Each structure stands twice: as structure tokens, then as C-alpha cells.
PDB file of C-alpha atoms in Angstrom:
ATOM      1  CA  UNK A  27     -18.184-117.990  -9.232  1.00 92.00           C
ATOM      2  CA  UNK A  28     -17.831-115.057 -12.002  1.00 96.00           C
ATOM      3  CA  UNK A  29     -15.176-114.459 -13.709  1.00 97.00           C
ATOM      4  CA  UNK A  30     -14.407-111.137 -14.839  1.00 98.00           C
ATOM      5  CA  UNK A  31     -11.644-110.548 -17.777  1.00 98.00           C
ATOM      6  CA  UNK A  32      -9.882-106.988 -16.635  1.00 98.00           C
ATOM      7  CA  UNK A  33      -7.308-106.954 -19.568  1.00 98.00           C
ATOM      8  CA  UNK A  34      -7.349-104.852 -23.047  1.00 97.00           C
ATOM      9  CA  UNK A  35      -6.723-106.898 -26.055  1.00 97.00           C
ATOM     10  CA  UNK A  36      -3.279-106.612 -27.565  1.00 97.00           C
ATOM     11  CA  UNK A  37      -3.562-105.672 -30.986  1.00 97.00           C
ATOM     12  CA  UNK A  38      -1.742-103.974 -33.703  1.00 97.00           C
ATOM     13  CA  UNK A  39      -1.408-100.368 -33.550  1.00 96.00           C
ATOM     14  CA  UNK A  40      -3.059-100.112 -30.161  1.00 96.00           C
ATOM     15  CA  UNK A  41      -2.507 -96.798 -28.119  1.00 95.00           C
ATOM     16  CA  UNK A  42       0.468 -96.929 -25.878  1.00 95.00           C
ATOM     17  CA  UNK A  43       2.503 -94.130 -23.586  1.00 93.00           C
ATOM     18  CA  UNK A  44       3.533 -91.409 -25.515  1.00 94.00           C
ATOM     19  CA  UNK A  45       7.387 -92.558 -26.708  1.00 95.00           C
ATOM     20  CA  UNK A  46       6.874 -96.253 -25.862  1.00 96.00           C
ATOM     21  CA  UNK A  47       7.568 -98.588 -28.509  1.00 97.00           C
ATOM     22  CA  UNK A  48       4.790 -99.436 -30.837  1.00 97.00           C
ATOM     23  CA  UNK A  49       3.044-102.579 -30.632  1.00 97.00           C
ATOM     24  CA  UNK A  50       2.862-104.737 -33.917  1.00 97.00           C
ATOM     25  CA  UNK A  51       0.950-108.555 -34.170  1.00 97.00           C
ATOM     26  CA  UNK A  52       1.626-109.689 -37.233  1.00 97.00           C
ATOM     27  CA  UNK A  53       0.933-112.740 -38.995  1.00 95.00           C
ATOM     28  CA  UNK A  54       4.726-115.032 -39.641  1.00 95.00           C
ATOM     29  CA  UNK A  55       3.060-118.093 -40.322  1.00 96.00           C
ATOM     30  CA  UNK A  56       0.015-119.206 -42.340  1.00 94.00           C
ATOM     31  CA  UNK A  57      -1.644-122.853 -42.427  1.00 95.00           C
ATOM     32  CA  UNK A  58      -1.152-123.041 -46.302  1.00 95.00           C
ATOM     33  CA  UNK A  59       2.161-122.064 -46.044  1.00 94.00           C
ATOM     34  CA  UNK A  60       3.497-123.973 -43.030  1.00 95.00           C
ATOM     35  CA  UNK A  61       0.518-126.293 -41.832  1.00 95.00           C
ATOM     36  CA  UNK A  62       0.123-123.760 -38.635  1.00 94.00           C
ATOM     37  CA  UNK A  63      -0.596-120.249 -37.502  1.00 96.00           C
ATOM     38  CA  UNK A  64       1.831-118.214 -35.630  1.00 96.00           C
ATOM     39  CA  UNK A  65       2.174-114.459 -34.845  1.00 96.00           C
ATOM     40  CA  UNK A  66       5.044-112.098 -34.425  1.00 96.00           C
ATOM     41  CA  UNK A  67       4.883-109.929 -31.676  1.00 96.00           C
ATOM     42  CA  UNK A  68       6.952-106.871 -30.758  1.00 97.00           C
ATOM     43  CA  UNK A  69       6.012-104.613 -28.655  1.00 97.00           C
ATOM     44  CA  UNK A  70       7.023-102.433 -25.373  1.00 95.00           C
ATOM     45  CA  UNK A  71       7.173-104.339 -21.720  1.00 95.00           C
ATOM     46  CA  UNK A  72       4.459-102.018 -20.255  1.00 96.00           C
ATOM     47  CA  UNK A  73       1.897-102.242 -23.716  1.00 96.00           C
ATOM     48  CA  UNK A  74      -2.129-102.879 -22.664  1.00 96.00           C
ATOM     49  CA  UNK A  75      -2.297-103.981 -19.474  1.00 98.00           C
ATOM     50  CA  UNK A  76       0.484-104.362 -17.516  1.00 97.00           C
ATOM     51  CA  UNK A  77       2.330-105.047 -14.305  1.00 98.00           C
ATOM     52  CA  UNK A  78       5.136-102.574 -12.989  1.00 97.00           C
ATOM     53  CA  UNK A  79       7.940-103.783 -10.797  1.00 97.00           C
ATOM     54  CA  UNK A  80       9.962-101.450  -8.914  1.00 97.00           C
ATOM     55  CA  UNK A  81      12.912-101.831 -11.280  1.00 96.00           C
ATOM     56  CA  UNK A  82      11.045 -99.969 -13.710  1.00 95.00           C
ATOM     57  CA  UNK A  83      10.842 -96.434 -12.430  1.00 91.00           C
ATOM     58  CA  UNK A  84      13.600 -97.167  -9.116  1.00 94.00           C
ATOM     59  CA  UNK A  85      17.464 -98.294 -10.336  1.00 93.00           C
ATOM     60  CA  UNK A  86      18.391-101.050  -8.307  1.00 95.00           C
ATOM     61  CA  UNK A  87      14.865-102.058  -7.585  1.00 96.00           C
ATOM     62  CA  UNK A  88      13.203-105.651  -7.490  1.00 96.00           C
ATOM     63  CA  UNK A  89      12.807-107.098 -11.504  1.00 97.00           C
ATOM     64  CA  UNK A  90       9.909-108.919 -11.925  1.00 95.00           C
ATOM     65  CA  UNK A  91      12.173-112.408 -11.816  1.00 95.00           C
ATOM     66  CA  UNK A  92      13.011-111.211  -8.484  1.00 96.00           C
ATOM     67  CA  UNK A  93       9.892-110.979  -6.703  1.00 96.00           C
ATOM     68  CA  UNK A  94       7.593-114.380  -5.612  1.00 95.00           C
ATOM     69  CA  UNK A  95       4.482-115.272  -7.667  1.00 95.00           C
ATOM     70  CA  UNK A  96       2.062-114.529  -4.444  1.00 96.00           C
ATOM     71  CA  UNK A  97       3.439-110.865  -5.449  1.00 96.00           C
ATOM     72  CA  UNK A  98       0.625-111.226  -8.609  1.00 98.00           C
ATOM     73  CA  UNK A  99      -2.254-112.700  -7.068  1.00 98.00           C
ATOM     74  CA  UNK A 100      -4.892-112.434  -4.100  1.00 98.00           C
ATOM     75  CA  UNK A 101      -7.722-111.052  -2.162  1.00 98.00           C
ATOM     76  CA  UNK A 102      -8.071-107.307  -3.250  1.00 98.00           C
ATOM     77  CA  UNK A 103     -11.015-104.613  -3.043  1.00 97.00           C
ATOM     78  CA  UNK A 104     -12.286-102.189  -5.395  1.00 97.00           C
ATOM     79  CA  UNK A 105     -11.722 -98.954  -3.514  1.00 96.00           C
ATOM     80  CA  UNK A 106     -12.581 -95.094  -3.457  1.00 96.00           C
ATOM     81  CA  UNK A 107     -10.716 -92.465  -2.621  1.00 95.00           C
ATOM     82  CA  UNK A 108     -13.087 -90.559  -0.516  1.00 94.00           C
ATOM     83  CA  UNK A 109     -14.447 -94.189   1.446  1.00 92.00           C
ATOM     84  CA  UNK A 110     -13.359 -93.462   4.891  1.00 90.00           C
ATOM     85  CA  UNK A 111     -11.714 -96.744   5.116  1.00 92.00           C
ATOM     86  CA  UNK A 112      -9.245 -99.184   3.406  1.00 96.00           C
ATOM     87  CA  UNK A 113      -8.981-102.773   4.040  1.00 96.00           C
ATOM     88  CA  UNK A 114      -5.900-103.913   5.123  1.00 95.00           C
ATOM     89  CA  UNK A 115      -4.291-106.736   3.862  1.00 94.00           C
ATOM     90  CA  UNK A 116      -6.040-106.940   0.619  1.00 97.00           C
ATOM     91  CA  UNK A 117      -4.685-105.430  -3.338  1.00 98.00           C
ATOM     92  CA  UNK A 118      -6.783-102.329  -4.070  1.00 98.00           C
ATOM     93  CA  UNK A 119      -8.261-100.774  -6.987  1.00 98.00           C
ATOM     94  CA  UNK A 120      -9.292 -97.560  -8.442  1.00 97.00           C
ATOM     95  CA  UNK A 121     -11.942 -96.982 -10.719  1.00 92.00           C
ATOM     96  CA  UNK A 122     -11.385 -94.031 -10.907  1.00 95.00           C
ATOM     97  CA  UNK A 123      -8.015 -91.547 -11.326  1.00 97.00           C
ATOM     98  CA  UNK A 124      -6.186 -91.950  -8.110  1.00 97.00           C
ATOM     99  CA  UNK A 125      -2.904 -89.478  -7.652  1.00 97.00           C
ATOM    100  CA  UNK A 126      -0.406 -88.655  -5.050  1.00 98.00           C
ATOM    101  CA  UNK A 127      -2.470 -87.679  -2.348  1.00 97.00           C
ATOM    102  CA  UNK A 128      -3.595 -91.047  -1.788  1.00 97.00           C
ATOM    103  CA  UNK A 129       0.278 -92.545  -1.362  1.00 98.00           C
ATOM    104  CA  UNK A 130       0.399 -91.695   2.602  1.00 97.00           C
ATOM    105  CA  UNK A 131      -2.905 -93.880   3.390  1.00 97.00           C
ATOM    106  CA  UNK A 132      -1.489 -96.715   0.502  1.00 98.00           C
ATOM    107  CA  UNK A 133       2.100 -96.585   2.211  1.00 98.00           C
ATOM    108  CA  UNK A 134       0.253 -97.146   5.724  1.00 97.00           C
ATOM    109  CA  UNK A 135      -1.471-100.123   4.608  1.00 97.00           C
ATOM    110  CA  UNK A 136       1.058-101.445   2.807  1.00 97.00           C
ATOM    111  CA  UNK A 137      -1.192-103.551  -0.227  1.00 97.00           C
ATOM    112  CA  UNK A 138       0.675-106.000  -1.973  1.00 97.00           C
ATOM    113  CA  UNK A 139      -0.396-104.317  -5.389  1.00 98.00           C
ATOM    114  CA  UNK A 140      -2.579-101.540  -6.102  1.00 98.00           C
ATOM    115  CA  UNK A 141      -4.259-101.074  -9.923  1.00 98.00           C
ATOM    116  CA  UNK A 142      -6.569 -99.193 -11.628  1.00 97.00           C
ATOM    117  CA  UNK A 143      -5.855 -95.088 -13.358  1.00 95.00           C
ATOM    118  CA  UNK A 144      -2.507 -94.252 -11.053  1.00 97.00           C
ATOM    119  CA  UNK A 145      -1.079 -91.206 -11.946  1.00 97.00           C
ATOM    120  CA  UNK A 146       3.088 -91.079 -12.803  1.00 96.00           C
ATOM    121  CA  UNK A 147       4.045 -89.403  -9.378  1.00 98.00           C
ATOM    122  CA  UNK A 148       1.639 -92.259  -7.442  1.00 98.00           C
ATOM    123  CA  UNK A 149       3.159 -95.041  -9.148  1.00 97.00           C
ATOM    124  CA  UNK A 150       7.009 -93.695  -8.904  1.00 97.00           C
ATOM    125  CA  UNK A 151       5.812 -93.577  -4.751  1.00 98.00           C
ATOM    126  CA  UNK A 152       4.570 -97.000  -4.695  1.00 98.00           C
ATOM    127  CA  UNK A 153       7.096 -98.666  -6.557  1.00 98.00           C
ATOM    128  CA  UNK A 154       9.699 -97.305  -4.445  1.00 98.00           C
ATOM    129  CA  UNK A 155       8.254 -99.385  -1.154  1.00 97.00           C
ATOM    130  CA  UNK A 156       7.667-102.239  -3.175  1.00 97.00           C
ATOM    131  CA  UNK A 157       4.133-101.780  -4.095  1.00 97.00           C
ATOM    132  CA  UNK A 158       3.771-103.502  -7.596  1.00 97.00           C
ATOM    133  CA  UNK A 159       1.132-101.824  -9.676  1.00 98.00           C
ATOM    134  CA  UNK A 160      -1.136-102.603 -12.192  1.00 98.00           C
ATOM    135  CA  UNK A 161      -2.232-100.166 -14.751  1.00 97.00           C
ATOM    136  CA  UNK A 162      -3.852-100.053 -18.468  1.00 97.00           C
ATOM    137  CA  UNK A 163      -7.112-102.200 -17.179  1.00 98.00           C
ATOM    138  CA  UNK A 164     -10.872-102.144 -18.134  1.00 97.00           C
ATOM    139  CA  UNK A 165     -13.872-102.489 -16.647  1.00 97.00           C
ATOM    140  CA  UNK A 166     -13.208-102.251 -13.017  1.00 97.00           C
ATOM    141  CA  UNK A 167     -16.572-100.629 -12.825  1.00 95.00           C
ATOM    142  CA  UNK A 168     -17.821-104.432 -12.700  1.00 96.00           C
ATOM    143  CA  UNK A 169     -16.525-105.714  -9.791  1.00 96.00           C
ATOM    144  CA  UNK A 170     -18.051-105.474  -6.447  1.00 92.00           C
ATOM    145  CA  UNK A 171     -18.024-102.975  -4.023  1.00 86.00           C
ATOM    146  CA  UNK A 172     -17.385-103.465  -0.288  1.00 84.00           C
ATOM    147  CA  UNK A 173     -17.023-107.347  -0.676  1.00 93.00           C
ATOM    148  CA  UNK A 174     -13.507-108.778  -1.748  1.00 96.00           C
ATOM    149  CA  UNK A 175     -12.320-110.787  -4.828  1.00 98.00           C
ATOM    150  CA  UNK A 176      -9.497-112.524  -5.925  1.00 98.00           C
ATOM    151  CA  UNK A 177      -7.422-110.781  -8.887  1.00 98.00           C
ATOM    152  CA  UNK A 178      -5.007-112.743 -10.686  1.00 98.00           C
ATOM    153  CA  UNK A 179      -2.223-111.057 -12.858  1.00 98.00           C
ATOM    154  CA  UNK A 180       0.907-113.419 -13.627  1.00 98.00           C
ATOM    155  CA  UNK A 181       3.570-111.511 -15.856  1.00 97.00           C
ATOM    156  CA  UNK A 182       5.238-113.154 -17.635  1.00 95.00           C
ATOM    157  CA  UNK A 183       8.782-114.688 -17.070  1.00 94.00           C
ATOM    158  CA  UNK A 184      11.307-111.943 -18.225  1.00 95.00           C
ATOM    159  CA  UNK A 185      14.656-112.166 -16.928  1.00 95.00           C
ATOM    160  CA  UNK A 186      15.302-108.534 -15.557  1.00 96.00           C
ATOM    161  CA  UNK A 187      12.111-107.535 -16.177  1.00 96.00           C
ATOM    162  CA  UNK A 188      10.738-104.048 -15.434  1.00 96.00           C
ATOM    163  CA  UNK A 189       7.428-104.862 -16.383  1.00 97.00           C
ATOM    164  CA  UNK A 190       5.003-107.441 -17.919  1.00 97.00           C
ATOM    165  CA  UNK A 191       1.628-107.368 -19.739  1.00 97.00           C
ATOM    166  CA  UNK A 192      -0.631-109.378 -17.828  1.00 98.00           C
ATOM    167  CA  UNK A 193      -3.983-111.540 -18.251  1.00 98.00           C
ATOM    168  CA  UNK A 194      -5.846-109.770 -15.369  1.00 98.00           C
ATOM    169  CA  UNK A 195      -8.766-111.542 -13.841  1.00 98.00           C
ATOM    170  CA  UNK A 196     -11.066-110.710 -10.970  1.00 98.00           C
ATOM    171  CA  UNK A 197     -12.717-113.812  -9.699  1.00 98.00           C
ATOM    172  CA  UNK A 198     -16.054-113.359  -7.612  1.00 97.00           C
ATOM    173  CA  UNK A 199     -17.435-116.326  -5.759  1.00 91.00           C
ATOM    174  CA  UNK A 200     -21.351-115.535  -6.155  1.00 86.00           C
ATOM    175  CA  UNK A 201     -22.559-117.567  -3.330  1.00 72.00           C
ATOM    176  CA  UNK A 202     -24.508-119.914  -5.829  1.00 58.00           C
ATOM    177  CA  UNK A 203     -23.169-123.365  -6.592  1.00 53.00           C
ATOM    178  CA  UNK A 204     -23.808-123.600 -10.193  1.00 48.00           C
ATOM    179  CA  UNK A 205     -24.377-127.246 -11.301  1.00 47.00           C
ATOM    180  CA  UNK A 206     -23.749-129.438  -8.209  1.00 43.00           C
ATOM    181  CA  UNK A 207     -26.630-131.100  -7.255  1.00 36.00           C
TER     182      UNK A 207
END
């Protein structure tokens, strides 16, 4: 299998929505001054990449607490708009900028998540039928196209939580079986 690392580095100072709070990793502890390292992180609930739960742009809408871990994982497909078909049944992603005129055909199939470059309106749409979304990820442009994968993005555990950044990981069986003999 291949395993392919969809997430941006969180760093200091790293680009984030306009009026989002601004994320800052900063050394609190050294080894020479406490025998181990440890950074202080503050930063917005939607920095790098990220998972939205309806909650964040619906009021009254599912926290990320609130919905079940299979919400975050499973089979998914690398999509395009203009393909003539969707799978069903399956997360789908855009590599490339996908906007409101694709919410009718999303809404139809019902994904459990969709990711990639969503525009506001398209992620206000899906969020309010309980389409989680994944947004601020790179190189989709290396997973496969017409065969599935399995994508992985746990948030993490915030009580009330609108939204989460994620470890996002696209794992591709490759049909070799690397060192069994």
C-alpha cells in the first residue's frame, strides 16, 4: 500500500482565512531548561487543514463531538466536475475549485464528506445536509483517478467543536505485497 500525507504543516505564521485567528507554535519548554521539549500552540479551529462540521456555518447543527468517528474515514474518489459520473457511496474530492453548481449532484449522492478547494456558498450547502467537509489540503493531484482509496481525517476531540485540523491521509493499496514472501 502507499500512503499519501494530504495535510499542510502547521507552523507559525502560516496563512489562514482572512480574520481568523493567527496561528502561533512556539517553543514553552526547552531540554536544558526542563529535561523536555514542549510547544505552545494557539491557533484558530479551522487553521491548515481542517474538518468542518455543520455547527460551524449552521446554528444548531451537529459539533464535531456529536457526530460518529466513521463520519472521518472511508472509501472516497478523487473526482471532476465535468466526469459524467459520481460514485455513490464513496467521500469525494476536488482537485480542482469546485462551487455551487456542483451541490445538486453532491446533495443527490449524499457522500459522507467531500474535500478538496470548496468554495464558501458550496460548503454553507453541504454542511447544512450534513455533509462534513474537508478543506485547506495538498496534493490531491497524487491520488488516483477512477480507482478508490481510503482517506482518513480524525479531528480532534473538542467538546462543541465547529471544526478540527486534521492529519489527512489517503491510503492506496498498490496491488503489490511488499515484503511477504
Amino acid at each position: 500500500m502507499k500512503v499519501i500525507d494530504l495535510s499542510i504543516p502547521i507552523e507559525d505564521g502560516m496563512p489562514v482565512y482572512p480574520g481568523d485567528p493567527e496561528v502561533r507554535v512556539k517553543i514553552a519548554h526547552t531540554y536544558e531548561s526542563h529535561t523536555w521539549e514542549l510547544r505552545h500552540l494557539s491557533m484558530g479551529s479551522h487553521s491548515g487543514t481542517h474538518v468542518d462540521a455543520p455547527s460551524h456555518m449552521h446554528a444548531g447543527g451537529a459539533t464535531l463531538d456529536e457526530l460518529p468517528l466513521e463520519r472521518f474515514f472511508g472509501a472516497s474518489r478523487l473526482v471532476r466536475i465535468d466526469d459524467t459520473a459520481w460514485p455513490e457511496k464513496r467521500g469525494l474530492f476536488f482537485c480542482e475549485p469546485a462551487g455551487l453548481d456542483c451541490f445538486e449532484r453532491l446533495a443527490s449522492l449524499r457522500p459522507p464528506f467531500v474535500g478538496g478547494e470548496l468554495t464558501e456558498e458550496l460548503e454553507r450547502a453541504l454542511l447544512g445536509i450534513n455533509i462534513i467537509t474537508y478543506t485547506g489540503l495538498q496534493g490531491l493531484d497524487r491520488l488516483p483517478v477512477d480507482s478508490d482509496f481510503m482517506f482518513y481525517g480524525f479531528p480532534l476531540r473538542i467538546a462543541g467543536g465547529d471544526g478540527s485540523p486534521v492529519r489527512a491521509v489517503a491510503v492506496i493499496e498498490t496491488g503489490e505485497r511488499e515484503g511477504l514472501s
